[in-house]
mmCIF file of C-alpha atoms in Angstrom:
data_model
loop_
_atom_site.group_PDB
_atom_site.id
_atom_site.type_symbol
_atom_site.label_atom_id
_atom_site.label_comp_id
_atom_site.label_asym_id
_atom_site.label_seq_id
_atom_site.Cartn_x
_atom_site.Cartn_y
_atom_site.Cartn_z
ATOM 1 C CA UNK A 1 -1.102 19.372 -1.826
ATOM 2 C CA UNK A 2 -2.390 21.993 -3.981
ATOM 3 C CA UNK A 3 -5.193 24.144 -2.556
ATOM 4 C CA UNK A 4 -8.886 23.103 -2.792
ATOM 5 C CA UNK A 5 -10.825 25.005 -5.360
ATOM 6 C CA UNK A 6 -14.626 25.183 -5.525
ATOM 7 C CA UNK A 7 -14.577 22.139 -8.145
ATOM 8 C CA UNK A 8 -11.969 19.413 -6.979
ATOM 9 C CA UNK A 9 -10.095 17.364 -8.884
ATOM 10 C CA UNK A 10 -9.608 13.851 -9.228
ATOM 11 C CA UNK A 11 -6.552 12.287 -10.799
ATOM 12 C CA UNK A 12 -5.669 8.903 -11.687
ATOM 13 C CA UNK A 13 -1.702 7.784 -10.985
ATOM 14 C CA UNK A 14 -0.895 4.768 -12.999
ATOM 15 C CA UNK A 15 2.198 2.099 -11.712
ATOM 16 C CA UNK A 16 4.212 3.707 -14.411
ATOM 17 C CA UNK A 17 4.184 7.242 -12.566
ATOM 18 C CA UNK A 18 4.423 5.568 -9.328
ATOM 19 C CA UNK A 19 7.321 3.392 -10.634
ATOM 20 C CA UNK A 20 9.411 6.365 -11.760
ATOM 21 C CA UNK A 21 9.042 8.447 -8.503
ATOM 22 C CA UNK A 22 10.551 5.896 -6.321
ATOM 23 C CA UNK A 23 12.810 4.393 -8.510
ATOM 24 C CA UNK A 24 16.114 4.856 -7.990
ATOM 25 C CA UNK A 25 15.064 7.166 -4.356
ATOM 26 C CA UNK A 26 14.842 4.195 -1.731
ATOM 27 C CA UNK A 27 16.811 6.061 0.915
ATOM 28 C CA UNK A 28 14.453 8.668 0.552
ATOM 29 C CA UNK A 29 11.149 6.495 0.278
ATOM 30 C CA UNK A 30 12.882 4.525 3.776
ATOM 31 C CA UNK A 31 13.370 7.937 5.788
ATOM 32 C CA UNK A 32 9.646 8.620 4.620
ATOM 33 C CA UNK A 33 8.827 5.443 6.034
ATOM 34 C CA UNK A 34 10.539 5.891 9.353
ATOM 35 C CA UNK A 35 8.933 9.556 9.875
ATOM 36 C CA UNK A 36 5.590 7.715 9.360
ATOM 37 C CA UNK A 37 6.340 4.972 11.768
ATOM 38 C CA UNK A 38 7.650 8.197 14.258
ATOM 39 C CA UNK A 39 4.525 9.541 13.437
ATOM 40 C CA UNK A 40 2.409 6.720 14.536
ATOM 41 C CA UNK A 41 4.489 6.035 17.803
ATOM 42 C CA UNK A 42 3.577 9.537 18.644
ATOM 43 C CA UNK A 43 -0.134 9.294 18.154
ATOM 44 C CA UNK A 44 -0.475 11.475 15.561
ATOM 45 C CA UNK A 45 -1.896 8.798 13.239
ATOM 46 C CA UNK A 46 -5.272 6.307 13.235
ATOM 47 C CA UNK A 47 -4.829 3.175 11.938
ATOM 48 C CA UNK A 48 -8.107 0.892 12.627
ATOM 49 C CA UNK A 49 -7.843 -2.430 12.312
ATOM 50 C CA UNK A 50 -7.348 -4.037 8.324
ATOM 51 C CA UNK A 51 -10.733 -5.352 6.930
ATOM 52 C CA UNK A 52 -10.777 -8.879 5.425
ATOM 53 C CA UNK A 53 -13.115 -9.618 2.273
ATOM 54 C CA UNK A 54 -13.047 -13.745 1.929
ATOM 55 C CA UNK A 55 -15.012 -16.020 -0.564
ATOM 56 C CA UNK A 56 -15.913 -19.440 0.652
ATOM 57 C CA UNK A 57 -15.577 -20.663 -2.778
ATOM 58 C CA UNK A 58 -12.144 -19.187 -3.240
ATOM 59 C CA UNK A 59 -10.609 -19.854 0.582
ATOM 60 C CA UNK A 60 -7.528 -18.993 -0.339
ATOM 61 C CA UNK A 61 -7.860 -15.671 -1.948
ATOM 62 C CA UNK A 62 -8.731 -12.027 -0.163
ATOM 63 C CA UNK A 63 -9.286 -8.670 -0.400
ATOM 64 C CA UNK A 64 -8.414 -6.361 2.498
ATOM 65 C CA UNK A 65 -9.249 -2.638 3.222
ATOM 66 C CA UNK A 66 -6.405 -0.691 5.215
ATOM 67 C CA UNK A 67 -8.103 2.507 6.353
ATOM 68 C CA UNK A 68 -5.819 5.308 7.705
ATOM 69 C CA UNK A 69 -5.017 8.787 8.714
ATOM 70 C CA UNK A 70 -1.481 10.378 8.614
ATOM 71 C CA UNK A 71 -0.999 13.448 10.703
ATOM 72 C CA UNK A 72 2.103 15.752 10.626
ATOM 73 C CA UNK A 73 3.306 17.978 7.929
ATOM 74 C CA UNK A 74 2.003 16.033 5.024
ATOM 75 C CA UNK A 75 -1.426 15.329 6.333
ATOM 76 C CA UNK A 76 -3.510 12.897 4.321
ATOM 77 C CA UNK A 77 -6.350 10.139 5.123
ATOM 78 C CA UNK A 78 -7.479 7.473 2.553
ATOM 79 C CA UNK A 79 -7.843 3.887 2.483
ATOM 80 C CA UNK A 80 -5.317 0.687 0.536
ATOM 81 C CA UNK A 81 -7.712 -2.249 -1.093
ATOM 82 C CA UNK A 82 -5.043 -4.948 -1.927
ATOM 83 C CA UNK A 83 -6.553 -8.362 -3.267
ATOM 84 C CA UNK A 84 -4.073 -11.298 -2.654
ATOM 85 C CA UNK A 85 -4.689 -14.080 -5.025
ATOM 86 C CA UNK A 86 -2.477 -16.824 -4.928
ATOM 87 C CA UNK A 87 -3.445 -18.716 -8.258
ATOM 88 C CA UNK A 88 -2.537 -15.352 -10.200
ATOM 89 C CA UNK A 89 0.980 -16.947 -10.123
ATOM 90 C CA UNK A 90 0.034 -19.847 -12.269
ATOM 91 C CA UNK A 91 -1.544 -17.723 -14.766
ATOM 92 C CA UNK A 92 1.884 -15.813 -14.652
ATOM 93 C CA UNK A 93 0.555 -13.035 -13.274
ATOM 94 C CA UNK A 94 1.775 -11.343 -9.474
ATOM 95 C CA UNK A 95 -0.416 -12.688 -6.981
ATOM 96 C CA UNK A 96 -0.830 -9.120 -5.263
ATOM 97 C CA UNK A 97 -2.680 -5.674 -7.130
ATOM 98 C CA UNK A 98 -3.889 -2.708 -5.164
ATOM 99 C CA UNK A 99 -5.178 0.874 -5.535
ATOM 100 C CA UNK A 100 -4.751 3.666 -2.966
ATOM 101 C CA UNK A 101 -7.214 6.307 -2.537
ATOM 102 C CA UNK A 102 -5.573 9.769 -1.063
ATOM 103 C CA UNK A 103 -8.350 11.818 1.021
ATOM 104 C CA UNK A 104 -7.578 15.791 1.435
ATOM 105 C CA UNK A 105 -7.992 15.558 5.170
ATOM 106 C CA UNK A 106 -9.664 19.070 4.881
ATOM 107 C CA UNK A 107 -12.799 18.394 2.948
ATOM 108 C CA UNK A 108 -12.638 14.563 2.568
ATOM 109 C CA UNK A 109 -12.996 14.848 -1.081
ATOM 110 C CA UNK A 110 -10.770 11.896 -2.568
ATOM 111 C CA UNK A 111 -7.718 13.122 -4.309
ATOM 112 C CA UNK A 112 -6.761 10.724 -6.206
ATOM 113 C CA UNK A 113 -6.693 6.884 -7.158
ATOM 114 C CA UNK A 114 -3.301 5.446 -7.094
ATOM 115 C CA UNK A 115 -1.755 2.257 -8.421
ATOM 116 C CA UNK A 116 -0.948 0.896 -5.434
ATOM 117 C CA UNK A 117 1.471 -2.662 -5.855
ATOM 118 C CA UNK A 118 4.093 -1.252 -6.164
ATOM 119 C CA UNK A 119 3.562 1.583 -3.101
ATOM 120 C CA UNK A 120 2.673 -1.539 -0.571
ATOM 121 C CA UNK A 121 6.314 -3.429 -1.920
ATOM 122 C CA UNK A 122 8.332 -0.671 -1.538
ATOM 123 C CA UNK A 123 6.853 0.477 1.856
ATOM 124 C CA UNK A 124 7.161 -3.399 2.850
ATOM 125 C CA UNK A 125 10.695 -3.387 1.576
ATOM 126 C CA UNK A 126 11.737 0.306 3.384
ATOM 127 C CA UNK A 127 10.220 -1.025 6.489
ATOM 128 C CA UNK A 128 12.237 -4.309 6.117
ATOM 129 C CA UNK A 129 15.171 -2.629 5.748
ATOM 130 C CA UNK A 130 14.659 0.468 8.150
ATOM 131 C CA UNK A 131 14.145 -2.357 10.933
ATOM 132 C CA UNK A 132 17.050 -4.164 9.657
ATOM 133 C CA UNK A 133 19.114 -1.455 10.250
ATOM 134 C CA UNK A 134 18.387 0.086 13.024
ATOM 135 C CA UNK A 135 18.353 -3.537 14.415
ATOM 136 C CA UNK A 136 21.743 -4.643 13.473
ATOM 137 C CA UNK A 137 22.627 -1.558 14.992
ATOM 138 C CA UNK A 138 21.198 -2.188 18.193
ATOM 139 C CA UNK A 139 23.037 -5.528 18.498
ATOM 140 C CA UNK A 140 26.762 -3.869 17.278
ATOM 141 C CA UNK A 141 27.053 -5.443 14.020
ATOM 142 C CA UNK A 142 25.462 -6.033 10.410
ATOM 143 C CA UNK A 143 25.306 -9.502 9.449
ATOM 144 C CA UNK A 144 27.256 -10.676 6.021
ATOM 145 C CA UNK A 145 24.785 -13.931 4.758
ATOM 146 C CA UNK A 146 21.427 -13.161 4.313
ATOM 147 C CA UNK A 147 18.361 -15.299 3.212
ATOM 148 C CA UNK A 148 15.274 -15.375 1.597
ATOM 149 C CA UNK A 149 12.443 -17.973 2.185
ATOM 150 C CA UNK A 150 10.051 -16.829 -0.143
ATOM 151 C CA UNK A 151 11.023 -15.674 -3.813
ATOM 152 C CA UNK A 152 7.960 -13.265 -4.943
ATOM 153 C CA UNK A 153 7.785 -9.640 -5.452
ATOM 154 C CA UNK A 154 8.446 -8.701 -1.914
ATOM 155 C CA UNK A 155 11.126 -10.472 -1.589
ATOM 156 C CA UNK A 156 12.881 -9.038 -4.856
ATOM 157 C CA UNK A 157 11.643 -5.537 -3.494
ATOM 158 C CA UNK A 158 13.358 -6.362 -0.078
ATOM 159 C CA UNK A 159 16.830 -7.318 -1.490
ATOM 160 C CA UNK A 160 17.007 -4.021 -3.753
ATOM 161 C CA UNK A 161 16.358 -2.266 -0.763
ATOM 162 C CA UNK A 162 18.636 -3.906 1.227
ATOM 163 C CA UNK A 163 21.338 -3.455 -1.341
ATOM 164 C CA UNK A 164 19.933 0.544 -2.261
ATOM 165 C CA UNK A 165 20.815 1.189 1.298
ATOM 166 C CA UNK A 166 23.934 0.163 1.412
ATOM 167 C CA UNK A 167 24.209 -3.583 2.516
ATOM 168 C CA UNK A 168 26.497 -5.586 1.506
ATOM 169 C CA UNK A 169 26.685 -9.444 1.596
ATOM 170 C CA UNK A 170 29.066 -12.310 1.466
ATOM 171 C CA UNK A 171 26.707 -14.819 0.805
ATOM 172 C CA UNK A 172 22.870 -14.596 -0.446
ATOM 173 C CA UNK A 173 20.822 -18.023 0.007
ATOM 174 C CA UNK A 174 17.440 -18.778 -1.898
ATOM 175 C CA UNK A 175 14.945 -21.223 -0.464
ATOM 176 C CA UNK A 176 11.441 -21.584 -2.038
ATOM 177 C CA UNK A 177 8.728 -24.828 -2.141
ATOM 178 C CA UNK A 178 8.982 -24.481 -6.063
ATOM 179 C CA UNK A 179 12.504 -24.593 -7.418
ATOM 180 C CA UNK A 180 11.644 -22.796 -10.466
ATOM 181 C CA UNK A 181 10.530 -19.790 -8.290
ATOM 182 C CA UNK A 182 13.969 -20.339 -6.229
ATOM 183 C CA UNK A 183 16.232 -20.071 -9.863
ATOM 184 C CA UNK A 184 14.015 -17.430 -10.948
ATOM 185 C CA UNK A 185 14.883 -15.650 -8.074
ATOM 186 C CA UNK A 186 18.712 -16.848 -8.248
ATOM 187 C CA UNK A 187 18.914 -15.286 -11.301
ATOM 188 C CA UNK A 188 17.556 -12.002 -10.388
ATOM 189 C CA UNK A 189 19.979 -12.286 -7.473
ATOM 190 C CA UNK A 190 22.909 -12.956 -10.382
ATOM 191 C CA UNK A 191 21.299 -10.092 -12.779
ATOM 192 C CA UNK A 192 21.180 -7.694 -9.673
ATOM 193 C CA UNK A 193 24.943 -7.141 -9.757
ATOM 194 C CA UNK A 194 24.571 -6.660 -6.177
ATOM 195 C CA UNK A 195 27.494 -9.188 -5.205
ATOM 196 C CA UNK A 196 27.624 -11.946 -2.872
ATOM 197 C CA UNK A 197 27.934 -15.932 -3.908
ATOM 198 C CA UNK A 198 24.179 -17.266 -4.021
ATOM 199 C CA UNK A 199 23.354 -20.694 -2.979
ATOM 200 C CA UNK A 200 19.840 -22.240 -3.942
ATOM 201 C CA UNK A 201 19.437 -24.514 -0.762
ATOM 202 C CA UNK A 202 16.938 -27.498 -1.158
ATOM 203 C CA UNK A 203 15.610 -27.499 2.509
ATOM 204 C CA UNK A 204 14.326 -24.081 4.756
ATOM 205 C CA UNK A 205 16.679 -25.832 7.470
ATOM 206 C CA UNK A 206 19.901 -25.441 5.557
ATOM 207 C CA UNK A 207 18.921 -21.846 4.591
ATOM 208 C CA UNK A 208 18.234 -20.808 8.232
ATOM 209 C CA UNK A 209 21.015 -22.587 9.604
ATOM 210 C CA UNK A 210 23.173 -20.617 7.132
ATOM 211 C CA UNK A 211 21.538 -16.993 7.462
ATOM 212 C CA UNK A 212 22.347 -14.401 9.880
ATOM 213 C CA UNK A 213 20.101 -12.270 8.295
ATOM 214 C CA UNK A 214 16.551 -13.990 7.789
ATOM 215 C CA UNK A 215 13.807 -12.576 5.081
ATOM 216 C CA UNK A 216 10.537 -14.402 5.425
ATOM 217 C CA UNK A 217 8.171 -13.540 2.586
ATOM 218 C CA UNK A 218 6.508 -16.420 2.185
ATOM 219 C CA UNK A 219 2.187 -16.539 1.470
ATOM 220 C CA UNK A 220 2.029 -19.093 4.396
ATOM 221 C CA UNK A 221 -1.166 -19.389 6.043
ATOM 222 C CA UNK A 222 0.147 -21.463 9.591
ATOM 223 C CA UNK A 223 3.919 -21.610 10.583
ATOM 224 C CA UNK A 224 6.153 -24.281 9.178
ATOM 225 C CA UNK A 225 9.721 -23.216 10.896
ATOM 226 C CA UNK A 226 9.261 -24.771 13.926
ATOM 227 C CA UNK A 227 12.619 -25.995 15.001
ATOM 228 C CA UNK A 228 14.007 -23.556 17.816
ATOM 229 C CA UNK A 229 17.434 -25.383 17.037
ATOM 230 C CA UNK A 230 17.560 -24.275 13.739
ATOM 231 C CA UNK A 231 18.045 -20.176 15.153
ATOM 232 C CA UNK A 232 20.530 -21.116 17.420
ATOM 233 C CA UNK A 233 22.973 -19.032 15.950
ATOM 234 C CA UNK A 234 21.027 -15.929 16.945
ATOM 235 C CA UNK A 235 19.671 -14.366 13.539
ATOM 236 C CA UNK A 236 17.889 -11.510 12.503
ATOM 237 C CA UNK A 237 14.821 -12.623 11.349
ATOM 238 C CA UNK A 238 12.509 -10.022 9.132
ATOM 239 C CA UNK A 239 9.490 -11.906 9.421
ATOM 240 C CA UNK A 240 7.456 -10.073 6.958
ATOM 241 C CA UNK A 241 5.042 -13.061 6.346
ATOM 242 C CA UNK A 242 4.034 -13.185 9.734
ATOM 243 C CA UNK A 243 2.986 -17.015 9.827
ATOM 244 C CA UNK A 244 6.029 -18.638 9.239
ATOM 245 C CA UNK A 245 7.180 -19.404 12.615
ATOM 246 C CA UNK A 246 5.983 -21.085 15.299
ATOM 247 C CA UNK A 247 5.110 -19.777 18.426
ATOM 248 C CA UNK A 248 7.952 -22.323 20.212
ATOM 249 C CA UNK A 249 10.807 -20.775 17.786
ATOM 250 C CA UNK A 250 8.873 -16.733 18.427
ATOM 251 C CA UNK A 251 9.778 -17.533 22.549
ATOM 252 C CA UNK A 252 13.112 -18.307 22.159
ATOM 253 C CA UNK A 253 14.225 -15.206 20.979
ATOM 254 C CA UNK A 254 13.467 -10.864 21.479
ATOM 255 C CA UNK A 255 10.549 -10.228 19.395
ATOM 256 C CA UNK A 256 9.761 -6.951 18.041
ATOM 257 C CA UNK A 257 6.441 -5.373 15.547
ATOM 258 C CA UNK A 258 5.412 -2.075 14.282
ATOM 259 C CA UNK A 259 2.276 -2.366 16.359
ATOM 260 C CA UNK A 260 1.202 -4.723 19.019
ATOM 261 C CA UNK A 261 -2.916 -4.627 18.371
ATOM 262 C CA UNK A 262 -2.513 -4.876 14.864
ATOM 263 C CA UNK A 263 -0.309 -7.919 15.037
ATOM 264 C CA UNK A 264 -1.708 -9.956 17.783
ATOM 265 C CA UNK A 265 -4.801 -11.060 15.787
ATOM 266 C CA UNK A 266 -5.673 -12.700 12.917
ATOM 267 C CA UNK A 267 -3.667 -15.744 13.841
ATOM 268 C CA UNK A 268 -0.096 -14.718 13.223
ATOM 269 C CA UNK A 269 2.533 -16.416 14.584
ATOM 270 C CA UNK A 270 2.446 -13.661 17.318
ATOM 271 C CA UNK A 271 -0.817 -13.901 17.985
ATOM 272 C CA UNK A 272 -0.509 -18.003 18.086
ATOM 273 C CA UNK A 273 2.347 -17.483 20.819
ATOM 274 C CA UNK A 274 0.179 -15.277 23.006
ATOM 275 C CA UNK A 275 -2.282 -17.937 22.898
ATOM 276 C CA UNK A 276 0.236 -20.243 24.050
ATOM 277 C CA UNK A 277 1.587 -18.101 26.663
ATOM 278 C CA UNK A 278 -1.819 -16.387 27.642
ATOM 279 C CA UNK A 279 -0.044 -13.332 27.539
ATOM 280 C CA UNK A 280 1.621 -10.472 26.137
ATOM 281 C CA UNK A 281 5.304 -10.496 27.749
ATOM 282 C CA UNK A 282 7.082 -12.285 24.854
ATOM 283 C CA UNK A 283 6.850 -8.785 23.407
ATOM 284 C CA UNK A 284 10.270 -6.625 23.940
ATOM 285 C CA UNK A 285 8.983 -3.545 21.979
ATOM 286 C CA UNK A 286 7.951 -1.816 18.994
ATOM 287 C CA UNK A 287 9.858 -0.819 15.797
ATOM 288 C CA UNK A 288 9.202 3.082 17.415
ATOM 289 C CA UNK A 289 10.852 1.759 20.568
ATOM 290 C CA UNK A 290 13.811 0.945 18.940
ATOM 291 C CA UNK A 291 14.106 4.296 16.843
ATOM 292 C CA UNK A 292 13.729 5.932 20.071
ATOM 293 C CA UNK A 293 16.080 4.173 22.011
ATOM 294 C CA UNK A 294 13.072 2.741 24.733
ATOM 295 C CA UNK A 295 13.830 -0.898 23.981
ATOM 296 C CA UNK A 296 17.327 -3.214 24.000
ATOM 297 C CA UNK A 297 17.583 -5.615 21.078
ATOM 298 C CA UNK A 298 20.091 -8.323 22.441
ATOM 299 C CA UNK A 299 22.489 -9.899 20.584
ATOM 300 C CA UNK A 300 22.884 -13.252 22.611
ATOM 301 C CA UNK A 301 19.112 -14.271 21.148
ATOM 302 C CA UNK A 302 17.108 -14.573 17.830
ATOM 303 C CA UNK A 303 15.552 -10.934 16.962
ATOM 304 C CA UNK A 304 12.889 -11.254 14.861
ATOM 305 C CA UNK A 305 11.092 -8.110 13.732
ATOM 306 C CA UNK A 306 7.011 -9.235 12.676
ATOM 307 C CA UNK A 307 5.460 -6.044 10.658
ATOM 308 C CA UNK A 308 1.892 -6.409 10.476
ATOM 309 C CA UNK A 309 1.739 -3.651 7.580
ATOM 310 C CA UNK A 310 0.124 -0.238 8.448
ATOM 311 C CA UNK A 311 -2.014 1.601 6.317
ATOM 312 C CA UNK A 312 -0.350 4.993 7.115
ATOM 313 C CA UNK A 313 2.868 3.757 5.398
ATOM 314 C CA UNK A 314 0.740 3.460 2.252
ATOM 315 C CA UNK A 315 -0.685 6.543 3.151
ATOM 316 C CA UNK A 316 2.932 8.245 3.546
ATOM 317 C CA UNK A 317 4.233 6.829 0.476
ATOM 318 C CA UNK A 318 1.421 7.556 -1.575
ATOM 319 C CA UNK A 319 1.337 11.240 -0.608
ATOM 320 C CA UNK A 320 4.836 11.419 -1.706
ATOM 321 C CA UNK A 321 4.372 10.419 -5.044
ATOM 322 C CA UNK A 322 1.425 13.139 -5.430
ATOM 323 C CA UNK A 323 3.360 15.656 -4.223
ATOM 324 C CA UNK A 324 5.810 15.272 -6.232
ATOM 325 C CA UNK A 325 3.516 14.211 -9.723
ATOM 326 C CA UNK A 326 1.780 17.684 -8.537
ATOM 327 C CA UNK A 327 5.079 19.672 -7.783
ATOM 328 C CA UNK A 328 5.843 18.842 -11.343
ATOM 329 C CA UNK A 329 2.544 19.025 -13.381
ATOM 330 C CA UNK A 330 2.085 15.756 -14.123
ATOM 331 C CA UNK A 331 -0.955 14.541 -12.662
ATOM 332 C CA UNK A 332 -3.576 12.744 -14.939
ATOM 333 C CA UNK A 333 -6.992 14.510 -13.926
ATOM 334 C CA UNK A 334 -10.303 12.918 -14.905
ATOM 335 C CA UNK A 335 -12.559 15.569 -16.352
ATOM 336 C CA UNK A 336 -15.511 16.305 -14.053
ATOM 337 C CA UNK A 337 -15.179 13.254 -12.013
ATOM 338 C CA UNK A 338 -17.122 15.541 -9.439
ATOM 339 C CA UNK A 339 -19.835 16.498 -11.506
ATOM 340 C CA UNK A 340 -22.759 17.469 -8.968
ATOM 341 C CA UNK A 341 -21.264 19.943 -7.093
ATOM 342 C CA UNK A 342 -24.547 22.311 -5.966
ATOM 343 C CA UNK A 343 -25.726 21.942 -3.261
ATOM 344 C CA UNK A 344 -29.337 22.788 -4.594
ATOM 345 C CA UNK A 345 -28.937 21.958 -7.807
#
């Protein structure tokens, strides 16, 4: 970041900016995403817990705050605010917006005010596929059918991903509770020229049964995969949701997050499993584990991988694309945002 003069600036990045900096660089925006997560393992981050803003008149809609500080080389603190409002989609509008704030972690002035939808799918989507990877490579071999339950933006931001980083697939398979959402998808899939035959399938058993690779992106609020029979072939699951599954189907297989406090609360499926259990055990490791090589990841059970979300992969993200908006001279500054800047007047 440029150096702090006596009068800070404040500039405004719209999705348009954001858009064009990661386009077309997911590799890159996925090894940003995997020095963060390094980061983190190390301790070199704080991540407090996520703060929940509900409405009793509008249960199903929510704001949350994702604080954070990123340590490192690229220092930066700031905070996410993404609103999730699911009857935006009948209005035919994404249910998801957010803004990122970017702190200058030496004199806490904000930096700038991101457009931030965009940032949280693609740091979903290179943590999806990061974990899929280095997964898959754990158990010896990358699976050829993958499928998504779920059809929104994170799941379209997943599959480019997936396909930006070199996967390939046989087969692609498309569940969602409204078919129109499924074809939509389909025909993204079709549009992607990503290859791969892609099957719509009418029930989430058929899909699973079918998948070796698993997306879940769903907006489910309780789990409603609860058929351990259904993962007997041993998938990888990327349960990005985190309360599809139920706890039953979570204990039959290795289970995996990017960080056990953050994603034993809140009543996700791993936090409903170690109320079942009354413990902790069911837990093989973190996502840093298996980049270190501290944790096995068997390939005789289900994996599934639950990301809670941390705010320093916003954070990382976000930096990038100011650094490099800066680097070129293209940042939108507000004019005086910090007008009273005496201390005495």
């Amino acid at each position: 970041m440029p150096p702090v003069a006596e009068a800070p600036f404040f500039a405004v990045i719209p999705g348009a900016q954001v858009h064009e900096v990661l386009d077309g660089h997911e590799g890159e925006v996925v090894r940003i995403v995997e020095a963060a997560y390094r980061l983190h393992g190390g301790g070199e981050t704080v991540n407090p817990p996520s703060y929940f803003l509900r409405f009793p008149d509008r249960p199903d809609s929510r704001i949350i705050a994702l604080p954070a500080s990123l340590g490192g080389e690229h220092g930066v603190d700031g905070m996410k605010w993404i609103s999730s409002f699911p009857r935006n989609v009948a209005e035919g509008i994404p249910r998801a917006s957010a803004v990122l704030i970017l702190n200058d972690p030496r004199t806490g002035y904000p930096l700038a005010c991101l457009e931030s939808s965009v940032i949280s799918a693609a740091r979903t989507a290179a943590s999806a596929a990061l974990a899929a990877a280095r997964l898959s490579e754990a158990r010896g071999s990358r699976p050829r059918r993958v499928g998504f339950i779920g059809t929104g933006l994170i799941a379209r931001f997943v599959h480019h991903y997936l396909a930006a980083t070199g996967w390939e697939f046989d087969e692609v398979g498309v569940h969602d509770t409204a078919a129109e959402h499924a074809a939509g998808f389909a025909d993204y899939l079709d549009r992607s020229g990503t290859g791969g035959k892609v099957t719509v399938h009418a029930s989430a058993e058929s899909l699973v049964r079918d998948s070796d690779l698993l997306v879940l992106a769903t907006v489910a609020a309780r789990p409603h995969l609860t058929e351990p029979g259904w993962f007997a072939h041993n998938p990888l699951v990327l349960h990005v949701s985190l309360r599809d599954l139920s706890p039953e189907v979570l204990l039959t297989g290795a289970n995996f997050v990017d960080d056990i406090e953050h994603c034993l609360k809140a009543q996700t499926s791993p936090h409903l499993a170690e109320q079942l259990t009354g413990g902790r055990e069911f837990i093989d490791g973190t996502l840093y584990d298996v980049l270190t090589g501290k944790a096995p990841v068997p390939a005789g059970r289900p994996v599934f991988f639950s990301p809670f979300g941390l705010g320093v992969l916003d954070l990382a993200v976000g930096r990038h694309v100011y650094d490099t908006l800066a680097a070129r001279e293209a940042l939108s500054v507000v004019p005086d945002f910090f007008h009273e800047m005496r201390r005495y007047g």
